[in-house]
Short mmCIF file of C-alpha atoms and ligand atoms in Angstrom, two decimals:
data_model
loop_
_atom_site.label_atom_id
_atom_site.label_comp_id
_atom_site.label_asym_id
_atom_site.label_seq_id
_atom_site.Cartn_x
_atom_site.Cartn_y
_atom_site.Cartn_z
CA UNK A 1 79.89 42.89 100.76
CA UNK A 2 82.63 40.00 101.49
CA UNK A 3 85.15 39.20 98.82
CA UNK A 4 86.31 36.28 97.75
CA UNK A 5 90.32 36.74 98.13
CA UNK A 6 92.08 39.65 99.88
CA UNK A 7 95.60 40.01 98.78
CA UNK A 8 97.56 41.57 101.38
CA UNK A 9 101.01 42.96 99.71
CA UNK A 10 101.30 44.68 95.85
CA UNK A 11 104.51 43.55 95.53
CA UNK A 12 105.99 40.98 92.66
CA UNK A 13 104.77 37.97 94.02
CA UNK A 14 101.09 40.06 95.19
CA UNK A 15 100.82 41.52 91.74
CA UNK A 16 101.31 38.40 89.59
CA UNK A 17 99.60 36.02 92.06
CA UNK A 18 96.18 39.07 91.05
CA UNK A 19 97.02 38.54 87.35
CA UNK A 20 97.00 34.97 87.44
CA UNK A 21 92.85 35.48 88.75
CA UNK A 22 92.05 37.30 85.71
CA UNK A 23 89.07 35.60 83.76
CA UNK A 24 88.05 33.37 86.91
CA UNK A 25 85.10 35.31 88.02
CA UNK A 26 86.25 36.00 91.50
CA UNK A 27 86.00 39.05 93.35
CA UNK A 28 89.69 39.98 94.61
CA UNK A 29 90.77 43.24 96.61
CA UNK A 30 94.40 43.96 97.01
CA UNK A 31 95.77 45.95 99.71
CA UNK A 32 98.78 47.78 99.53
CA UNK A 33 100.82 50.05 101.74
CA UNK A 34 102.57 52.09 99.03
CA UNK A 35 100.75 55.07 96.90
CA UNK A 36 98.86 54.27 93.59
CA UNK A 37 101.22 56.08 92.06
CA UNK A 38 104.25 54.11 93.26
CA UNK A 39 102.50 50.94 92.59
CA UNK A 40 102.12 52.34 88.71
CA UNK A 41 105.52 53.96 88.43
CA UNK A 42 107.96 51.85 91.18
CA UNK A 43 111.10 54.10 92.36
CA UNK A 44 114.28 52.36 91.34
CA UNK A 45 115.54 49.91 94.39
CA UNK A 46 118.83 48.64 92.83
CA UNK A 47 117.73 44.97 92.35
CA UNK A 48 118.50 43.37 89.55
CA UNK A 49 116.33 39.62 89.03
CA UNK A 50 118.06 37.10 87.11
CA UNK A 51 114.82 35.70 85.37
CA UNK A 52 114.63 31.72 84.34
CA UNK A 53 112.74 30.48 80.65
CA UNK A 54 109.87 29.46 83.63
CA UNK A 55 109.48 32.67 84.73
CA UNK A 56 109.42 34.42 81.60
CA UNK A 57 106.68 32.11 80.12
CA UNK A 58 104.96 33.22 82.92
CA UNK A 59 105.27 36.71 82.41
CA UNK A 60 104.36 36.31 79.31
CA UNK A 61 101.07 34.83 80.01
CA UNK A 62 100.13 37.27 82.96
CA UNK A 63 100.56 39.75 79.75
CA UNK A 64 103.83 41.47 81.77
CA UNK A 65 106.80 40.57 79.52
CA UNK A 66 105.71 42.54 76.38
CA UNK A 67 105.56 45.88 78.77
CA UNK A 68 109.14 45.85 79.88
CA UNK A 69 111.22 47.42 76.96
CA UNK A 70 113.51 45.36 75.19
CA UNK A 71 116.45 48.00 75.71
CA UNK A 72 116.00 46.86 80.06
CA UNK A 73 116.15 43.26 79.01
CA UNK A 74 119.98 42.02 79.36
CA UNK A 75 120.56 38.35 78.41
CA UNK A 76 122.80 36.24 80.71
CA UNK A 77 124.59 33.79 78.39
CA UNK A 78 126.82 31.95 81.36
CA UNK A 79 128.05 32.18 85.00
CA UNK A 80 130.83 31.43 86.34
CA UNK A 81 131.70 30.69 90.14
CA UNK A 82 135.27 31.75 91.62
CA UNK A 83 136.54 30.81 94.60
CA UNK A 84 139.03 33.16 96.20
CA UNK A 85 142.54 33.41 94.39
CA UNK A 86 141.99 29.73 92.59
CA UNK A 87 142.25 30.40 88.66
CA UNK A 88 139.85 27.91 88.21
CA UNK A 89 136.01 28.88 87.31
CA UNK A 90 133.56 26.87 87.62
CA UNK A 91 131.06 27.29 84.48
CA UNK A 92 127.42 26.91 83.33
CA UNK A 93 126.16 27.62 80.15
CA UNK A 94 123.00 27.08 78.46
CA UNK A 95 121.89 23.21 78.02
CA UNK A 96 119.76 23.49 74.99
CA UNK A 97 118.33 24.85 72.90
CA UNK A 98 121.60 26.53 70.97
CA UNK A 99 121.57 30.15 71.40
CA UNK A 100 119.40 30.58 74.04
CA UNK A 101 120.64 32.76 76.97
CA UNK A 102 120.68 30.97 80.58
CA UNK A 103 117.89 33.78 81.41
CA UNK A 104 117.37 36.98 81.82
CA UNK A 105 118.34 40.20 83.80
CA UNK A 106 115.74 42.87 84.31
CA UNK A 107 115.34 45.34 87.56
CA UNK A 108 113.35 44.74 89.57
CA UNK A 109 111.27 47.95 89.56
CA UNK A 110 110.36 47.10 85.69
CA UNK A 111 109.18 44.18 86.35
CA UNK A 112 106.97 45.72 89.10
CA UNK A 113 105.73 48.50 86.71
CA UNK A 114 104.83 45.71 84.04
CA UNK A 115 102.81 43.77 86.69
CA UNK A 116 101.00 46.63 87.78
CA UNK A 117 100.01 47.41 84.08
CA UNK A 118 98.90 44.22 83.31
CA UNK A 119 96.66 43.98 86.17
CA UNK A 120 94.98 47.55 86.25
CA UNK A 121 91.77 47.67 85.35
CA UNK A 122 90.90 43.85 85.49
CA UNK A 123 87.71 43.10 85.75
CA UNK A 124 86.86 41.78 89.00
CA UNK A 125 90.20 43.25 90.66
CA UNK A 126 89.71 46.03 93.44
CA UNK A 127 92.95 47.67 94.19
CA UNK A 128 92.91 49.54 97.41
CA UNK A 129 96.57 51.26 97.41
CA UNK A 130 97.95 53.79 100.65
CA UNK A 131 96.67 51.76 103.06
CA UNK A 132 98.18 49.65 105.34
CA UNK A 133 96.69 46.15 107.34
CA UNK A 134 96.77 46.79 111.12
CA UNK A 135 95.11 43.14 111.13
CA UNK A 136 94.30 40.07 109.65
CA UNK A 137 92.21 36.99 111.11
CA UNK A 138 90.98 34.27 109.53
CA UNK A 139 88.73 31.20 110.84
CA UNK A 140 86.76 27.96 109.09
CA UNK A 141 84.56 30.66 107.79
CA UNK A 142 86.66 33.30 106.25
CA UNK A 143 89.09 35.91 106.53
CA UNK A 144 88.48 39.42 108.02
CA UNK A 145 91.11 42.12 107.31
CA UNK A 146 91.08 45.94 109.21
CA UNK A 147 92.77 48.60 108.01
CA UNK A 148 94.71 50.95 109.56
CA UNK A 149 91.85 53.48 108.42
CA UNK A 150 89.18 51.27 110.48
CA UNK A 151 87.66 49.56 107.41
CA UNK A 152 86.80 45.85 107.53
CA UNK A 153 87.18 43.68 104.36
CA UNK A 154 85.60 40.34 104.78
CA UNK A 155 86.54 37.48 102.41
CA UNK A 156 86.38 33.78 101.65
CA UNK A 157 90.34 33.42 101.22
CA UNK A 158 93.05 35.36 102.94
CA UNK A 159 96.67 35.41 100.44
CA UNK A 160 99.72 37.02 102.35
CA UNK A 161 102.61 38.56 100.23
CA UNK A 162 103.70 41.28 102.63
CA UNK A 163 106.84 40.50 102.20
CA UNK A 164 109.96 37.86 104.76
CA UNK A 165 109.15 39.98 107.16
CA UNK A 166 105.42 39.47 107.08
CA UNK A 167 103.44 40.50 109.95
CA UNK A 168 100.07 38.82 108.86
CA UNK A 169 101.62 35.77 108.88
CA UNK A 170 102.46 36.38 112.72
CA UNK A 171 98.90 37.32 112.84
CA UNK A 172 98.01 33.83 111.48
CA UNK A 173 100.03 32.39 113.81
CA UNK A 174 102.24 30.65 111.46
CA UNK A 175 105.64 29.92 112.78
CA UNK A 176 108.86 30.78 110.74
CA UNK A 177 112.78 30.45 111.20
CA UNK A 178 114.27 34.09 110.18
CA UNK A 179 117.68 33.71 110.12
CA UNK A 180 119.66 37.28 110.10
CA UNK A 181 122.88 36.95 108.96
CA UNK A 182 124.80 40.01 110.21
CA UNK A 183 125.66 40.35 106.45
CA UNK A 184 124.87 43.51 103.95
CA UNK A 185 124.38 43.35 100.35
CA UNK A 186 125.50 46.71 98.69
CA UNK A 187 124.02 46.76 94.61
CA UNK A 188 125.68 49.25 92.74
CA UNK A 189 125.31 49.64 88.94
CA UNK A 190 128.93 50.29 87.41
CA UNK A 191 129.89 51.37 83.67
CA UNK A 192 132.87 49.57 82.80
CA UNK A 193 135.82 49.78 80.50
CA UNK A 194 135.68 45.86 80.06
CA UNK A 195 133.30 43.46 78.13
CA UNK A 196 131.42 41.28 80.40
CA UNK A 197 130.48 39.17 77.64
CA UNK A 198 126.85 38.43 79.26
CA UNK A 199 128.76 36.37 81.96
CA UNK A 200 127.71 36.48 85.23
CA UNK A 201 130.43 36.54 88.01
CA UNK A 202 129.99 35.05 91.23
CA UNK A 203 133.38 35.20 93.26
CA UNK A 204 133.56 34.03 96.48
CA UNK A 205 136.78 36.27 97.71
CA UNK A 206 138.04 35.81 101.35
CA UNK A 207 136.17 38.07 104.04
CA UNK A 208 133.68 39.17 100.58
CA UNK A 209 131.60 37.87 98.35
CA UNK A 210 130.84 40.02 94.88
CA UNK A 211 128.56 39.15 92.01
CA UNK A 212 128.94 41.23 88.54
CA UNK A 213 125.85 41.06 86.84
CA UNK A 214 125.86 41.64 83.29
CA UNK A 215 123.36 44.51 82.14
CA UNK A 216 122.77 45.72 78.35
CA UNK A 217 126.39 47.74 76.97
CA UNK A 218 129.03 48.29 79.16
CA UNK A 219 127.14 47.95 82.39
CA UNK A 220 126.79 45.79 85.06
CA UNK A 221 125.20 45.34 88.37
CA UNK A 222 128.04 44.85 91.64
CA UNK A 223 126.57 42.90 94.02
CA UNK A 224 128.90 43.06 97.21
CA UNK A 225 128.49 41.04 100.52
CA UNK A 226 129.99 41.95 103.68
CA UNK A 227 129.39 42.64 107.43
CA UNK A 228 126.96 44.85 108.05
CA UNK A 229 128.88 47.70 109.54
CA UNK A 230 131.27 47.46 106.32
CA UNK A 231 128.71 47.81 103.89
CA UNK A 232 127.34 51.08 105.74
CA UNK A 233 130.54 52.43 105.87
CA UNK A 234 131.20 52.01 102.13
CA UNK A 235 127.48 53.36 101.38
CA UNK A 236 128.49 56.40 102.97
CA UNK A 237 131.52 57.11 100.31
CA UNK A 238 130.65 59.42 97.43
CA UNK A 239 130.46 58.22 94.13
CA UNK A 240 134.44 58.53 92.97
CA UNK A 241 135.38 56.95 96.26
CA UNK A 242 132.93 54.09 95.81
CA UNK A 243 134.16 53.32 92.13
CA UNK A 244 137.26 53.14 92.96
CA UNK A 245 136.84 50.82 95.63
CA UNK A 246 134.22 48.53 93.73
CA UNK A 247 137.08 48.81 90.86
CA UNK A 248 139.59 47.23 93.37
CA UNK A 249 137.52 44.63 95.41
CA UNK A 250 136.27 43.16 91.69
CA UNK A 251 140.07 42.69 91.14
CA UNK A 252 140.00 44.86 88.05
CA UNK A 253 137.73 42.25 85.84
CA UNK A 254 135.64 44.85 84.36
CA UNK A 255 138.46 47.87 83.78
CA UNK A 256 137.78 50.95 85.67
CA UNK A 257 134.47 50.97 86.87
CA UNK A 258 132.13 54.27 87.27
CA UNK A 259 129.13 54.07 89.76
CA UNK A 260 125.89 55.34 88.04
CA UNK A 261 123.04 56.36 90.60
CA UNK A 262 122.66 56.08 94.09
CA UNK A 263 123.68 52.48 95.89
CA UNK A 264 120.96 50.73 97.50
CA UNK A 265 121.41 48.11 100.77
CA UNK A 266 119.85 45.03 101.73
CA UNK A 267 120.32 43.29 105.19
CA UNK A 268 120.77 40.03 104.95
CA UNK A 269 117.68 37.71 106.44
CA UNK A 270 116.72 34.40 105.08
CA UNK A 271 112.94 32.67 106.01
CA UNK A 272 111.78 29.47 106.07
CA UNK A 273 107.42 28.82 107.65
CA UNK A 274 106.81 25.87 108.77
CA UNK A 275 103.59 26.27 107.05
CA UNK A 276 102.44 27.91 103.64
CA UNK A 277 98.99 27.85 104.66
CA UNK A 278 96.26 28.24 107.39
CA UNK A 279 92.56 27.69 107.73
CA UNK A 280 91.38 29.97 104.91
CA UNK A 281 94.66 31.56 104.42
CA UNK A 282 97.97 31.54 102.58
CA UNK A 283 101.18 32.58 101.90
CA UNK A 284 102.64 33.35 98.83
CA UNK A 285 106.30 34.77 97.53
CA UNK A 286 108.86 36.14 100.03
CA UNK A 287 106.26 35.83 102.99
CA UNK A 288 106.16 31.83 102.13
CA UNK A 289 110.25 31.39 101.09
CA UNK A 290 112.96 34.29 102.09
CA UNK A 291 115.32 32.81 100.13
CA UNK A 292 119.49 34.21 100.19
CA UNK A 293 119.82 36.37 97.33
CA UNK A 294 122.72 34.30 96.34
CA UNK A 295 120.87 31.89 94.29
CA UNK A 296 119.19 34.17 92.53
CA UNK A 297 115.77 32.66 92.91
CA UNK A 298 113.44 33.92 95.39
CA UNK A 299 111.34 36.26 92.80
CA UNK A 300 111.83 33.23 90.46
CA UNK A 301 110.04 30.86 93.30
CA UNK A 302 107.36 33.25 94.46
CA UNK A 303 106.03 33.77 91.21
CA UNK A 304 106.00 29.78 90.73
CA UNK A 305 104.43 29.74 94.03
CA UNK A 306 101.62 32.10 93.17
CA UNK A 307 100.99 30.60 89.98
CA UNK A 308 100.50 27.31 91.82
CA UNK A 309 97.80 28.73 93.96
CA UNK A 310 96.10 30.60 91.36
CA UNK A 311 95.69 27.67 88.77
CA UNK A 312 94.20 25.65 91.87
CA UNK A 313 91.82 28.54 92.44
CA UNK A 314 90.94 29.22 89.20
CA UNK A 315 90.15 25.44 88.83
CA UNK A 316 87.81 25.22 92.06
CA UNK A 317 86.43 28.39 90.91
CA UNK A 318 85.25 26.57 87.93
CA UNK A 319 83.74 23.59 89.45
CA UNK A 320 81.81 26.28 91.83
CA UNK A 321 84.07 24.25 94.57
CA UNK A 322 85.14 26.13 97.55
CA UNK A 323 87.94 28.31 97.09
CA UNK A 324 88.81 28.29 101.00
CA UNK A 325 88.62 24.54 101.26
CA UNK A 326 91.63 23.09 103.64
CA UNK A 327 92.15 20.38 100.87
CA UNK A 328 93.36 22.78 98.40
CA UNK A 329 95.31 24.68 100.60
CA UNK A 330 97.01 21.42 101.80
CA UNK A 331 97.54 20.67 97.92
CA UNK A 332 98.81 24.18 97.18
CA UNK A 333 101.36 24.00 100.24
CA UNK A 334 102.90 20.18 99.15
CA UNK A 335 103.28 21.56 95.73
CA UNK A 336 105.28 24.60 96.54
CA UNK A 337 107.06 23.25 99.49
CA UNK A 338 108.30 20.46 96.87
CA UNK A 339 109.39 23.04 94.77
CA UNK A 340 110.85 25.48 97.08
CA UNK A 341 112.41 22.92 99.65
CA UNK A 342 115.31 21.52 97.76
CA UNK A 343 116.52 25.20 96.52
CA UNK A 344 116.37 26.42 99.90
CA UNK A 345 118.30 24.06 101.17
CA UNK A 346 121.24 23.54 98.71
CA UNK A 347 121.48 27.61 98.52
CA UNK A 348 121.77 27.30 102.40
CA UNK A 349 124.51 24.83 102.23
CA UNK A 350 126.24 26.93 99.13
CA UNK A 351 125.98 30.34 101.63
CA UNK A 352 127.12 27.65 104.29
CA UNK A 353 130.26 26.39 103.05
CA UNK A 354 131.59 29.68 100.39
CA UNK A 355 131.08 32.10 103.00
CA UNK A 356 132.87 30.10 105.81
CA UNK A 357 136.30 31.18 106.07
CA UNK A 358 137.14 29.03 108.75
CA UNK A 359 139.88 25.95 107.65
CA UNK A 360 137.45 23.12 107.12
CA UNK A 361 135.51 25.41 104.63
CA UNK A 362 138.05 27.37 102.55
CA UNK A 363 139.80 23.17 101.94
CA UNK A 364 136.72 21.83 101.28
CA UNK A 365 136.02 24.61 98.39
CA UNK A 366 138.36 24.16 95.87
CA UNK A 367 138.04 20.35 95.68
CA UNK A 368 134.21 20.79 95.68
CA UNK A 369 134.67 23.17 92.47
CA UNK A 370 137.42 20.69 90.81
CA UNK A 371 134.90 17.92 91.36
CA UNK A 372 131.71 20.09 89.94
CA UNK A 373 133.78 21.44 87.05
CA UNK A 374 134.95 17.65 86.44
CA UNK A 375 131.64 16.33 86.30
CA UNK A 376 129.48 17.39 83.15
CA UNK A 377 126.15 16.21 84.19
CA UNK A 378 126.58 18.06 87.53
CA UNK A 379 127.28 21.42 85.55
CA UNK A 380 124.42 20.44 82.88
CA UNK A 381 121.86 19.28 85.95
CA UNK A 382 122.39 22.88 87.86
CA UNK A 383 122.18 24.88 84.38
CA UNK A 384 119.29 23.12 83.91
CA UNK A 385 118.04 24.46 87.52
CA UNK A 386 119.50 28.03 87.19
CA UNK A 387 117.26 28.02 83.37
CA UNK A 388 113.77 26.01 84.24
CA UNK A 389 113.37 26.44 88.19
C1 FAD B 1 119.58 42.15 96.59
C2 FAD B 1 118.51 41.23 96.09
C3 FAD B 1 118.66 40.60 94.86
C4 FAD B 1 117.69 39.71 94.41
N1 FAD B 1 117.87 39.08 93.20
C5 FAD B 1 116.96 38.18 92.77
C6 FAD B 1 117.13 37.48 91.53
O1 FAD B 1 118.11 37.66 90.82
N2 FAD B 1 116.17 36.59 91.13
C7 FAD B 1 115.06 36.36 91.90
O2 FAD B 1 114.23 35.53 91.50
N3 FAD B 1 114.86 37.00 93.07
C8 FAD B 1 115.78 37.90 93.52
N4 FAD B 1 115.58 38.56 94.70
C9 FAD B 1 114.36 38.28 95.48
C10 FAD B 1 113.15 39.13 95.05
O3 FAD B 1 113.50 40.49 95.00
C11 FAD B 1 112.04 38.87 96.06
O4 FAD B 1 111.81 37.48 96.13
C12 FAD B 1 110.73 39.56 95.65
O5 FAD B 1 110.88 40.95 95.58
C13 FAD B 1 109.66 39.26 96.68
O6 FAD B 1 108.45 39.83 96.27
P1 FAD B 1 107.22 39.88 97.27
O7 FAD B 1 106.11 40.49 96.48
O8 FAD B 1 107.01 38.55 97.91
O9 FAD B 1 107.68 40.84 98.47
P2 FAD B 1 108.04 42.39 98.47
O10 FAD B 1 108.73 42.80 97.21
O11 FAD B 1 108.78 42.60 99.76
O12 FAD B 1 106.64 43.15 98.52
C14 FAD B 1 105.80 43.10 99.65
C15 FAD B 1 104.74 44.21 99.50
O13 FAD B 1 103.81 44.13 100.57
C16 FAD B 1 103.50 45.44 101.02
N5 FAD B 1 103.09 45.34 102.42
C17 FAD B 1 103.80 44.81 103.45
N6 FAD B 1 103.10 44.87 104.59
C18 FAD B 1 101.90 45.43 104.28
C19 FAD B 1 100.75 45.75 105.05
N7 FAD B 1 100.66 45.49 106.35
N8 FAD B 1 99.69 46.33 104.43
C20 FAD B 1 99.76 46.59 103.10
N9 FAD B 1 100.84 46.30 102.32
C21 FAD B 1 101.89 45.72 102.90
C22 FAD B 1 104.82 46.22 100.82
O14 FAD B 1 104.59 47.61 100.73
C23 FAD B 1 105.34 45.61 99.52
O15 FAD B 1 104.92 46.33 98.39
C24 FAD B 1 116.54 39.45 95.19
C25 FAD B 1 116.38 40.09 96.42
C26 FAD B 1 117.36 40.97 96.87
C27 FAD B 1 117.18 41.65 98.22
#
């Protein structure tokens, strides 16, 4: 018998968009590629999501946030921007209210595990996990979905959240610009002999770019950017070797720094559709918006995104309207595409001109960041951003 929404992807974005369903009546099946037992119990990938006050309320309602143990919670309290050998910093802190951190770090694969919890076993919620779309079609009338087994699941409303590099939304024939930067990110979690203070670094170095992202003690998380073929080759070093260099390239901020774990990389690929939705269909989190990890805000964004679309569902649902309608996919797609526009495109131009190491770029930095740093409202508008988005 048909459903009413097929979720293709279990991922952060798939998982939340499922819990924000709960107590609407409709029938949803999620599909995902990965095991049951990964879905309950993710492996660690390295990630570490910066979480805004936004996000967190919305955790909290999907009945996530309480899962995650307070001990994997680490508050960020500032960041500061560098830019190459200039002593200067540029700052945010907190706007308001006093004592509140700027947001949150958690991994990623907690946050995972408390989506999964929240949503198993809720009524109306099928979860079909191991199995993998071969494809996805939708028309006026609904969506059709085969599996890779042969099934066919037939539903009224088609959501994509198989990740950027989503191959149902080539199968919907929505067009997107994937940009591949020949860049790596290499995440590394480092004990330290210094106090980060709950700061977040981001220093734009010549030739690199590393984040330090505070975690709970003496911990953080390196984030390092760098050609491709760079990052592979320090990925390759053993642990000692891989300190030590992370120790140098961070300039010696942190003290010494020891590598706990294994050190996970991510190619760097941003997307952008042209469209967030299709007749009976739609995207949702990184399918939707790939944004550059720089920002920190593409987890942020999808679950915004997927919130969005579920409140308008949940809403038709009520009326007994149809949840497939083009109307409400058209209103779901200005809403997000208002949201997700502007941070897509000022992270672009941030990647754009602190990553250029060409003249124009490295003179144009430093009077950019004596500018921001000069300007209060600028610093208190993009705090604001970095806390609510
Ligand atoms: C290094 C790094 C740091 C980041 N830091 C931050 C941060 O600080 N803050 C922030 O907000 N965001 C951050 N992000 C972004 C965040 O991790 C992503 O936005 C988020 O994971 C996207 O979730 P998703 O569910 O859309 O996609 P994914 O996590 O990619 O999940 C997609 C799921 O779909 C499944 N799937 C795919 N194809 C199929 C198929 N055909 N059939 C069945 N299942 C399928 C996959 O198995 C997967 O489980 C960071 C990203 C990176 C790489």
């Amino acid at each position: 018998m048909p459903c009413d929404i097929i979720i293709i992807g279990g991922g952060p974005a798939g998982l939340a968009f499922a819990g924000g369903l709960a107590g609407s009546g409709l029938r949803v099946t999620l599909v995902e590629r990965l095991s049951l037992s990964s879905l309950a119990d993710p492996a660690d990938d390295g990630r570490e999501i910066a979480l805004t006050h936004r996000s967190v309320a919305t955790l909290e309602a999907l009945d996530a946030w309480r899962r995650i143990a307070p001990e994997a919670i680490a508050p960020l309290r500032a960041a500061h921007v560098l830019n190459g050998a200039s002593p200067l910093a540029l700052s945010f802190e907190p706007d308001a209210p006093a004592g509140q951190p700027l947001g949150w770090l958690v991994a990623n694969h907690h946050i995972r595990r408390a989506l999964f919890a929240a949503i198993d076993e809720q009524p109306g919620l099928t979860l079909i996990a191991g199995a993998q779309v071969a494809a996805a079609r939708t028309d006026r009338d609904g969506a059709s979905v085969t599996l890779e087994d042969g099934r066919v699941l037939r539903a009224r409303l088609l959501v994509a959240a198989d990740s950027r590099f989503s191959a149902i939304r080539a199968q919907l024939n929505i067009p997107a610009k994937v940009t591949r930067l020949g860049k790596s990110m290499l995440l590394a979690r480092v004990e330290h002999d210094g106090d980060h203070q709950g700061i977040a670094t981001e220093w734009f170095d010549h030739g690199q770019t590393i984040a330090l992202l505070p975690l709970t003690g003496r911990r953080s998380s390196v984030v390092l950017t760098l050609p491709e073929d760079q990052i592979a080759r320090l990925a390759a070093l053993a642990a000692p070797a891989l300190s030590a260099e992370l120790t140098r390239r961070s300039d010696g901020r942190l003290g010494t720094m020891r590598v706990e774990g294994a050190a996970h990389v991510y190619p760097l690929a941003t997307v952008w559709c042209r469209h967030f939705a299709a007749p009976r269909a739609a995207l949702i989190g990184d399918a939707a918006v790939g944004m550059h990890p720089v920002t920190a805000h593409g987890f942020n964004l999808g679950l915004r995104g997927g919130a969005t679309l579920a409140g308008l569902l949940v809403r038709a649902a009520a009326r007994g309207q149809d949840i497939g309608a083009a109307s409400l996919l058209r209103r779901y797609e200005a809403v997000h595409r208002f949201a997700s526009a502007p941070l897509f495109l000022a992270t672009g131009a941030i990647v754009g001109l602190f990553t250029d190491d060409r003249p124009p770029a490295r003179l144009l930095r430093p009077a950019l960041l004596h500018a921001a740093a000069r300007v209060t409202p600028a610093r208190a508008g993009i705090s604001r951003l970095l806390m609510r988005h």
